[in-house]
PDB file of C-alpha atoms in Angstrom:
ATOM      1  CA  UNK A   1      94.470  22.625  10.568  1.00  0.00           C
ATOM      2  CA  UNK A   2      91.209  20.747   9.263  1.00  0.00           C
ATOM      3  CA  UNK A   3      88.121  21.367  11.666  1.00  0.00           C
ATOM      4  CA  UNK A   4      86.511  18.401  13.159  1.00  0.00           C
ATOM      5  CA  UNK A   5      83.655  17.155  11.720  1.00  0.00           C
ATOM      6  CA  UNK A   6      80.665  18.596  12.561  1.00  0.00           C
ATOM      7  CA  UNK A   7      78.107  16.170  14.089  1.00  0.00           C
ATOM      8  CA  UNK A   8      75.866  18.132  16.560  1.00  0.00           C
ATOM      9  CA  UNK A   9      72.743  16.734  14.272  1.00  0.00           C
ATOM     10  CA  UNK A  10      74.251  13.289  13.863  1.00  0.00           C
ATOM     11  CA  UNK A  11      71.851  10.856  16.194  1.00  0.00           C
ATOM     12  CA  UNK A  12      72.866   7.634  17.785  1.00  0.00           C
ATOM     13  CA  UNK A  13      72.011   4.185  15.389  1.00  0.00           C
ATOM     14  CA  UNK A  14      69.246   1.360  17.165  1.00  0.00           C
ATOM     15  CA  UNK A  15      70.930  -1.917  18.022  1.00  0.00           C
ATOM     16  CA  UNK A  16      70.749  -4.912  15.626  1.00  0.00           C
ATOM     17  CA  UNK A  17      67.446  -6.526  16.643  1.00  0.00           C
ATOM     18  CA  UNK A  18      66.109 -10.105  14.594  1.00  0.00           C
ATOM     19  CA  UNK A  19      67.189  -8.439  11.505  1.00  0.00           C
ATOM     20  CA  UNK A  20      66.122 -10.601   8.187  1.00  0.00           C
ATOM     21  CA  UNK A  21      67.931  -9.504   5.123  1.00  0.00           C
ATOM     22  CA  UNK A  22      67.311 -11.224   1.678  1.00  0.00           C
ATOM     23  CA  UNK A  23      69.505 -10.640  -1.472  1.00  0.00           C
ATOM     24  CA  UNK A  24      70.037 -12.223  -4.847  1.00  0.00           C
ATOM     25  CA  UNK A  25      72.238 -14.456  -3.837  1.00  0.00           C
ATOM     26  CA  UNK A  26      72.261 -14.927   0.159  1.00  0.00           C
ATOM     27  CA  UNK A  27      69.182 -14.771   3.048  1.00  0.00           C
ATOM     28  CA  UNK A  28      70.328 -13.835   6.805  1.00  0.00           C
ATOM     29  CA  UNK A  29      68.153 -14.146   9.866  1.00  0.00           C
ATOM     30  CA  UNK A  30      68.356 -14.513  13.450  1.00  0.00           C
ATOM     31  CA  UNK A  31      70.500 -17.460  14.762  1.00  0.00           C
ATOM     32  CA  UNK A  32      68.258 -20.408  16.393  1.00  0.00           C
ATOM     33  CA  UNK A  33      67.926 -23.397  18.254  1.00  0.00           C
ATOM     34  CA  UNK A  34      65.988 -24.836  15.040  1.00  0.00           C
ATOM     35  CA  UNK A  35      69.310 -24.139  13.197  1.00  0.00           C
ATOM     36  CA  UNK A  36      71.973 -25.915  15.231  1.00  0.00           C
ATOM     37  CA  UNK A  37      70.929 -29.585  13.318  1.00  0.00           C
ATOM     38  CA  UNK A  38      71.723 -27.948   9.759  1.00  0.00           C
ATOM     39  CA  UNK A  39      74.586 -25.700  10.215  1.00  0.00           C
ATOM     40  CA  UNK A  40      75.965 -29.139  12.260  1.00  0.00           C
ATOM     41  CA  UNK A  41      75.679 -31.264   9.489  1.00  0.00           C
ATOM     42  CA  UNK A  42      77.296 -28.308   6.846  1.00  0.00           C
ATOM     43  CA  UNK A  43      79.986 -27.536   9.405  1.00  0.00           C
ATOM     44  CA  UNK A  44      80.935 -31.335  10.127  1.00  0.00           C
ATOM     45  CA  UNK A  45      82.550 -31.331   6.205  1.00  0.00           C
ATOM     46  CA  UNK A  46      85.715 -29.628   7.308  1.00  0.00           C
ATOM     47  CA  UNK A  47      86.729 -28.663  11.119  1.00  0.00           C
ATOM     48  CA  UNK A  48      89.402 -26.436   9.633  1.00  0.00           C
ATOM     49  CA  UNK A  49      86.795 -24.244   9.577  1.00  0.00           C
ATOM     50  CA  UNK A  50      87.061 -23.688  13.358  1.00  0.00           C
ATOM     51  CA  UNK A  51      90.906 -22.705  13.599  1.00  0.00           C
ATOM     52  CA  UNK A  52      90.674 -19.244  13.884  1.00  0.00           C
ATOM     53  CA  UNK A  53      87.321 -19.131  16.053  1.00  0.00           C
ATOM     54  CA  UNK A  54      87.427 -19.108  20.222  1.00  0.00           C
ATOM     55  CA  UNK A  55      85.373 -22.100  20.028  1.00  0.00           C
ATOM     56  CA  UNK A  56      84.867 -25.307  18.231  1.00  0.00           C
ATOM     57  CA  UNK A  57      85.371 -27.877  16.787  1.00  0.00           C
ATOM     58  CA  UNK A  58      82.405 -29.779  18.276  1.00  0.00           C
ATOM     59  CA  UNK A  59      82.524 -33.365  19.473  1.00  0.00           C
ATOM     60  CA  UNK A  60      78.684 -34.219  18.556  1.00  0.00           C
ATOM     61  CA  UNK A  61      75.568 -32.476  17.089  1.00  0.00           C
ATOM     62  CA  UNK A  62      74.752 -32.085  20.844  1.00  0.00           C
ATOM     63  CA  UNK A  63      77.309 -29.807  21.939  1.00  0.00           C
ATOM     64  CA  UNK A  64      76.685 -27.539  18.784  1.00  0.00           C
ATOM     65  CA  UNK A  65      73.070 -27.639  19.457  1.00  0.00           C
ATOM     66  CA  UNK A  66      73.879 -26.339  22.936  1.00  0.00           C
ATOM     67  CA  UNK A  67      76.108 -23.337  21.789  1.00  0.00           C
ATOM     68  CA  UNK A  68      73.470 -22.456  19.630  1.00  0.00           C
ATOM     69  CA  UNK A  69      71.125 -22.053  21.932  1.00  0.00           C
ATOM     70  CA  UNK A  70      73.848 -19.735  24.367  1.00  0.00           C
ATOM     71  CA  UNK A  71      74.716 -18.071  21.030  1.00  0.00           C
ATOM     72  CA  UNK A  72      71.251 -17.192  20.137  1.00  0.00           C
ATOM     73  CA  UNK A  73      70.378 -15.569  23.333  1.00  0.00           C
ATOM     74  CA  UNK A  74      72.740 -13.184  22.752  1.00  0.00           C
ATOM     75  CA  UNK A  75      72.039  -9.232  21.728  1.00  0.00           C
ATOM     76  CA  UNK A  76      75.841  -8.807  21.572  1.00  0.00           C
ATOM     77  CA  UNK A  77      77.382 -10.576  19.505  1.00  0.00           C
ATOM     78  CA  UNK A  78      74.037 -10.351  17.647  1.00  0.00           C
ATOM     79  CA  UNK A  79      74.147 -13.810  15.755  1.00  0.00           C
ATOM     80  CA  UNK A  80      72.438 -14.976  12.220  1.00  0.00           C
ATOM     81  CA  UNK A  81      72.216 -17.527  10.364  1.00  0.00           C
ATOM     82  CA  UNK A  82      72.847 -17.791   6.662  1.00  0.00           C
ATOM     83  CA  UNK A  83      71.430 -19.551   4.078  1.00  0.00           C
ATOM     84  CA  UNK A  84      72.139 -19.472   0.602  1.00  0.00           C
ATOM     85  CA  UNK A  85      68.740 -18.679  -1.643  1.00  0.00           C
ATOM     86  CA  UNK A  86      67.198 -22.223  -2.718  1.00  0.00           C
ATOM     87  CA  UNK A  87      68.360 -23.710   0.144  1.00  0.00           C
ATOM     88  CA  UNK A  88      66.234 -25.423   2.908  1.00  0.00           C
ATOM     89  CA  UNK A  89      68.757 -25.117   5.752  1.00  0.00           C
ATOM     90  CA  UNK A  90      71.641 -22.448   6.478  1.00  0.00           C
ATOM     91  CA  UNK A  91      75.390 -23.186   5.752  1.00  0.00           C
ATOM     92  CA  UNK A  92      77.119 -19.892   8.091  1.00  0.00           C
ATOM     93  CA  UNK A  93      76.556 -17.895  10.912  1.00  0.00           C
ATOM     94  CA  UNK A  94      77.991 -14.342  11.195  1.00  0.00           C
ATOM     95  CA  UNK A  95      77.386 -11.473  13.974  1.00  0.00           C
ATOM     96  CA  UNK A  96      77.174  -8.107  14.481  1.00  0.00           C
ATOM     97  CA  UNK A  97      79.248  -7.413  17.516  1.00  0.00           C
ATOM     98  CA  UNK A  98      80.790  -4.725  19.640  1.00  0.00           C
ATOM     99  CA  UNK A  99      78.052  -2.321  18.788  1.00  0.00           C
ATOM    100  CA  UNK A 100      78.520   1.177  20.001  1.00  0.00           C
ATOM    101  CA  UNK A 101      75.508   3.226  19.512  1.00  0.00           C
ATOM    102  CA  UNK A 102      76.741   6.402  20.915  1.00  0.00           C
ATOM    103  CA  UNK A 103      79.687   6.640  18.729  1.00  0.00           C
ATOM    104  CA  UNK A 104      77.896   4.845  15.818  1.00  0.00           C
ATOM    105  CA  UNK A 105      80.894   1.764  15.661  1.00  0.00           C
ATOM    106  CA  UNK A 106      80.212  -1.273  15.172  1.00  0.00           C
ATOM    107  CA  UNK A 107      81.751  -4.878  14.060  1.00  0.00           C
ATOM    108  CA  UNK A 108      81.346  -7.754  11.787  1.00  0.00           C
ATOM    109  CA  UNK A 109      82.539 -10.938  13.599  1.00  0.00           C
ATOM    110  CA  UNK A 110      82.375 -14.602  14.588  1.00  0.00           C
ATOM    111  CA  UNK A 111      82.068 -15.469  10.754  1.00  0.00           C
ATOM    112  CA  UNK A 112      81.973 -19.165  10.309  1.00  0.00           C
ATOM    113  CA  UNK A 113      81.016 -20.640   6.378  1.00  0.00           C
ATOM    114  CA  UNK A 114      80.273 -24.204   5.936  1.00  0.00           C
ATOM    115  CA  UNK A 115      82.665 -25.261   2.688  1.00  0.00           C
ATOM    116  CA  UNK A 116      79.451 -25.079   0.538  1.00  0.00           C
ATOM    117  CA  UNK A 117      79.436 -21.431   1.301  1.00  0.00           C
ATOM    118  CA  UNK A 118      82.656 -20.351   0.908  1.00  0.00           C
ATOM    119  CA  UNK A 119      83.689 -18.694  -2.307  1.00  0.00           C
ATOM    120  CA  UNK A 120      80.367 -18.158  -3.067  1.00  0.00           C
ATOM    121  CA  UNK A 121      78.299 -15.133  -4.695  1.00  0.00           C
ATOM    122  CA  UNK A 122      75.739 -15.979  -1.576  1.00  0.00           C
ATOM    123  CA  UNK A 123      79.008 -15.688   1.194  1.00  0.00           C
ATOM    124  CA  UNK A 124      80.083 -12.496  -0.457  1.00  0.00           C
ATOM    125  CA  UNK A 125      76.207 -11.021   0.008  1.00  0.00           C
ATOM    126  CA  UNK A 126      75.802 -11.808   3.579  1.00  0.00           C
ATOM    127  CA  UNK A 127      78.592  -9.400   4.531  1.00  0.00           C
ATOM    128  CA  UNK A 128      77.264  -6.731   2.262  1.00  0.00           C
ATOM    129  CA  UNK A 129      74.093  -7.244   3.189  1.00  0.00           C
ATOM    130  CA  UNK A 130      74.918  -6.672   6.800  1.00  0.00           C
ATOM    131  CA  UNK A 131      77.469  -4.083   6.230  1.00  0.00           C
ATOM    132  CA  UNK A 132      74.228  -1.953   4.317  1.00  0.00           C
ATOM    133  CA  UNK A 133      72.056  -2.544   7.647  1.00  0.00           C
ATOM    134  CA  UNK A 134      74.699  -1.075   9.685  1.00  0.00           C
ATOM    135  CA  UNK A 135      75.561   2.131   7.534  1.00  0.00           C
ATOM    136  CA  UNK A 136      71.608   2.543   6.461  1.00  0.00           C
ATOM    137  CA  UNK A 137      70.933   2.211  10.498  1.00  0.00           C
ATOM    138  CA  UNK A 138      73.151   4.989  11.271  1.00  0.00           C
ATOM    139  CA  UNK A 139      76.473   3.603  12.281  1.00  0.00           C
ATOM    140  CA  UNK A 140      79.692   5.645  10.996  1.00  0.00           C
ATOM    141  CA  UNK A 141      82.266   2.680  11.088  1.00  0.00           C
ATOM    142  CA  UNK A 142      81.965  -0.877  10.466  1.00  0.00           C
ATOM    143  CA  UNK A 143      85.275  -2.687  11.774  1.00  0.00           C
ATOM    144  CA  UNK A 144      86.331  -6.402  10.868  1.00  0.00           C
ATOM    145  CA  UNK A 145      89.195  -7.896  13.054  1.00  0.00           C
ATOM    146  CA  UNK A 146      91.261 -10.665  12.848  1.00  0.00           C
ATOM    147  CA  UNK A 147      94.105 -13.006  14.349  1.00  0.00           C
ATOM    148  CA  UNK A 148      97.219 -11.169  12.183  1.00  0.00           C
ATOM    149  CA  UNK A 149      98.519 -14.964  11.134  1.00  0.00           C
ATOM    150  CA  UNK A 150      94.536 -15.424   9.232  1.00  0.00           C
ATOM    151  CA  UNK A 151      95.708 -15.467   5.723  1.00  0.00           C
ATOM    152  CA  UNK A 152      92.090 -16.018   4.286  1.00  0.00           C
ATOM    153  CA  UNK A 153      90.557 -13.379   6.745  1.00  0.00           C
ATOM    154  CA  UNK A 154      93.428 -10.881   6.036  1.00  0.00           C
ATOM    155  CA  UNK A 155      92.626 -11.400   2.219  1.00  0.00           C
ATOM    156  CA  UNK A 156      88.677 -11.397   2.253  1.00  0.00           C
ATOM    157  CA  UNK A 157      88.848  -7.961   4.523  1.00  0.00           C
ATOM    158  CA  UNK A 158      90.749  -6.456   1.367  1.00  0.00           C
ATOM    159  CA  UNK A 159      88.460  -7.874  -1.227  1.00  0.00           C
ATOM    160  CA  UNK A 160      85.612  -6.529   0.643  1.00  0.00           C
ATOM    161  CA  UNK A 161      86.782  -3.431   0.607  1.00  0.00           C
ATOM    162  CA  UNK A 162      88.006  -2.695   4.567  1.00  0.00           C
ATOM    163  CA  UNK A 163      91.376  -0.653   5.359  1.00  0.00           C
ATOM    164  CA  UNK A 164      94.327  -1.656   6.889  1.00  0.00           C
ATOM    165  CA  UNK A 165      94.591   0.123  10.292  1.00  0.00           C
ATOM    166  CA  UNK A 166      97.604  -1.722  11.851  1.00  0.00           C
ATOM    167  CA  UNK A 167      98.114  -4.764  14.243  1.00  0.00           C
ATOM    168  CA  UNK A 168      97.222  -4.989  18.270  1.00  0.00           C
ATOM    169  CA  UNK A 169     100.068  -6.912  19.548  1.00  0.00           C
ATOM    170  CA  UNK A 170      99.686  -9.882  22.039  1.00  0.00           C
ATOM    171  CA  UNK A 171      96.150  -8.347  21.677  1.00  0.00           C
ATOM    172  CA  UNK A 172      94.352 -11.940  22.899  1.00  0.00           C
ATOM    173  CA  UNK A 173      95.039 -15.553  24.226  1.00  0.00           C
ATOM    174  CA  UNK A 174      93.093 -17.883  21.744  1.00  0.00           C
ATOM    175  CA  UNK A 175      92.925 -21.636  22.647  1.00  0.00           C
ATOM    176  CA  UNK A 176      95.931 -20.937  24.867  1.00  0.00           C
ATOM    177  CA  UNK A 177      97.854 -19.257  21.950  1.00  0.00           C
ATOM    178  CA  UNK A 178      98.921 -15.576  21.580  1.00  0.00           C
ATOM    179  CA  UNK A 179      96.559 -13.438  18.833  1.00  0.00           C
ATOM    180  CA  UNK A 180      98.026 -10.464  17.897  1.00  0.00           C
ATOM    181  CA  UNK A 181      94.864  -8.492  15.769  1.00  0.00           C
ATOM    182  CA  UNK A 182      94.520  -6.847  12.800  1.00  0.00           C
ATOM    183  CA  UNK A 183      92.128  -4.153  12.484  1.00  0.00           C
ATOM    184  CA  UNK A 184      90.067  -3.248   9.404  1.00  0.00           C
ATOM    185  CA  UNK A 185      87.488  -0.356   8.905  1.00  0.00           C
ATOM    186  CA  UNK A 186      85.111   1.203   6.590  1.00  0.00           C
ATOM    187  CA  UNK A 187      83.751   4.478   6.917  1.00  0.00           C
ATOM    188  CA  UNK A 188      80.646   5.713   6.263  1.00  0.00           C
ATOM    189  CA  UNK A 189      81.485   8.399   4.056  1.00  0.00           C
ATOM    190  CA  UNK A 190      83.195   5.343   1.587  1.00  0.00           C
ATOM    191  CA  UNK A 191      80.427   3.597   1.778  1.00  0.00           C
ATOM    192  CA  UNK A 192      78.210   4.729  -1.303  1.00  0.00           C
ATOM    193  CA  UNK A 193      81.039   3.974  -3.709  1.00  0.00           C
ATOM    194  CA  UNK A 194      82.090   0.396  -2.083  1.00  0.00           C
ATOM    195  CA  UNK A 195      78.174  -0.116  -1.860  1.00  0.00           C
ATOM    196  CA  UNK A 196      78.139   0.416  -5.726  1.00  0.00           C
ATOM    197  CA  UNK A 197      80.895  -2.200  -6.744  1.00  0.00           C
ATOM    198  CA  UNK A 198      78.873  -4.727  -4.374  1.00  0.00           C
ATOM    199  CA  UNK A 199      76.235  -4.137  -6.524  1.00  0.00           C
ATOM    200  CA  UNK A 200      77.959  -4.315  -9.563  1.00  0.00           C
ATOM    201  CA  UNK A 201      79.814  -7.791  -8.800  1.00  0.00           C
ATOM    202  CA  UNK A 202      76.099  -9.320  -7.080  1.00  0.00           C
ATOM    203  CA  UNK A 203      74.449  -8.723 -10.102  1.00  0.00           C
ATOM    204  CA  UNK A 204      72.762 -11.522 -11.538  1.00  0.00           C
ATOM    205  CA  UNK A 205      74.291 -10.519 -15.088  1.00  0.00           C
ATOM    206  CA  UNK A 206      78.087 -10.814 -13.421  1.00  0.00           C
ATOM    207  CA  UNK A 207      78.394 -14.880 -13.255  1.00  0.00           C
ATOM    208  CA  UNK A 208      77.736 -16.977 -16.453  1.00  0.00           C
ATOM    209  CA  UNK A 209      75.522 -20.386 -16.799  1.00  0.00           C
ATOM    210  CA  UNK A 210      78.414 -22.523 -14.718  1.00  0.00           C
ATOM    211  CA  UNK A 211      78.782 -19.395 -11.884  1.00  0.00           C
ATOM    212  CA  UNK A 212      81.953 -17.681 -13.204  1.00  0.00           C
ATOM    213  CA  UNK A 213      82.788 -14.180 -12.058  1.00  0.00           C
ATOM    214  CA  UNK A 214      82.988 -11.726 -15.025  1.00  0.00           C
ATOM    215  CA  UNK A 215      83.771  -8.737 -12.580  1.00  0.00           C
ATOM    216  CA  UNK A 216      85.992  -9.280  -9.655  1.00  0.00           C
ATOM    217  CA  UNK A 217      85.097  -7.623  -6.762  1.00  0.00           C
ATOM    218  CA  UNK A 218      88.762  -7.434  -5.396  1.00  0.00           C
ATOM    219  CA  UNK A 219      89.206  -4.778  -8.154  1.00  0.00           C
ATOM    220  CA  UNK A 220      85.676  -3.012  -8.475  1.00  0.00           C
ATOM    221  CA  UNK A 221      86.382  -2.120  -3.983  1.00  0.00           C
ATOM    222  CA  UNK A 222      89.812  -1.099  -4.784  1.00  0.00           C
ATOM    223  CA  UNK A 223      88.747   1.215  -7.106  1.00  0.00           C
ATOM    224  CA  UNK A 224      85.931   2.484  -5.262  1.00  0.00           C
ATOM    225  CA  UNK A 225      88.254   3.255  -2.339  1.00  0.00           C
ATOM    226  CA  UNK A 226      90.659   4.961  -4.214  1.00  0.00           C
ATOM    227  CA  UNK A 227      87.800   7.079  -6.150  1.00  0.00           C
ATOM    228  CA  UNK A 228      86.639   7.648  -2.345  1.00  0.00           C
ATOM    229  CA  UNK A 229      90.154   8.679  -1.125  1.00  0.00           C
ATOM    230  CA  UNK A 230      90.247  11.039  -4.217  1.00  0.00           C
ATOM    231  CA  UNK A 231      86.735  12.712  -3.627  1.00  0.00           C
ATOM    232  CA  UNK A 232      87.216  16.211  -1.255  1.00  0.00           C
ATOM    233  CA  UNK A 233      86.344  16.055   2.125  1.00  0.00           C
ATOM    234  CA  UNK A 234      84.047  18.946   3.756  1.00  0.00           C
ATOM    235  CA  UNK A 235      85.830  19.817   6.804  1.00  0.00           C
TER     236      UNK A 235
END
């Protein structure tokens, strides 16, 4: 039998604080009050965007501004707000959630893109750029959970390059509904090779003059997670 990992030097990660993360592509910072009129007005093209979220849709600018303001005095979930690069205003907010220090876990959650985000090079970064805060700070899983009937969420957690770890039945009541959960996880140890196929697909170099993809990421993750799978372990 395979001894357990040794992790007697391994020290606890910090907490995500006002973290501000710029790529090519994307720019994350804390979630604000000065926020809730922009990320309104993106979020008012389509309230489909709400039906897998605890909350929402909102009647008026009002009542978003006002669970902005809850949502940004939060440290867990720790909320941001994302704005693709040229942009004057933000067009998603996504957390970091559930964070576990002392066994170095933590989640990305609450993710809510604005149709002009979605599909995008700049929706991709935001999740890689806070999935490369969370490993660089430390943490030794990064989870991603959602309701098991989320078609989109169930395929974006595969394209960014998350494992299947089964289904939490009647895990949740959601807007008086039963949620049974799927979980997701990457490790830290399969990090450096997903982290390179990020890199590869966010290159500037990877989209033509009218934005196409030459690289899809779907395949450059699945390849780094079975060259990862492949790779010896040390006990």
């Amino acid at each position: 039998m395979a001894q357990p990992e040794d992790l007697s030097v391994w020290r606890a990660p910090e907490r995500p604080g006002d973290l501000r993360l710029t790529g090519h592509h994307a720019a994350i910072e804390p979630l604000e009050a000065a926020h809730a009129e922009p990320l309104h007005n993106a979020f008012r093209a389509d309230d489909a965007i709400w039906a897998w979220l605890p909350y929402g849709p909102f009647e008026n600018a009002a009542s978003y501004a006002a669970w902005v303001a809850e949502a940004a005095g939060r440290s867990d979930p720790k909320f941001f707000a994302i704005r693709k690069s040229g942009d004057a205003g933000p067009s998603g907010v996504a957390s970091l959630m559930r964070a576990d220090p002392p066994h170095g876990v933590i989640e990305i959650g609450h993710i809510c893109f604005a149709p002009a985000l979605q599909r995008s090079p700049a929706a991709t970064e935001a999740v890689f750029l806070l999935a490369d805060w969370a490993f660089a700070a430390g943490y030794r899983r990064l989870e991603w959970k959602c309701n098991a009937r989320n078609g989109p969420s169930l395929r974006a957690a595969a394209r960014f390059g998350f494992d299947f770890e089964g289904v939490f039945r009647q895990h949740m009541i959601v807007k008086g509904v039963n949620r049974d959960t799927s979980w997701f996880a990457i490790l830290d140890r399969d990090w450096p090779d997903l982290r390179a196929a990020y890199l590869a697909w966010l290159d500037p170099g990877n989209f033509d003059l009218g934005g196409r993809q030459g690289l899809a990421l779907s395949g450059l993750t699945e390849a780094a997670r079975l060259r990862a799978q492949a790779e010896p372990r040390d006990p």
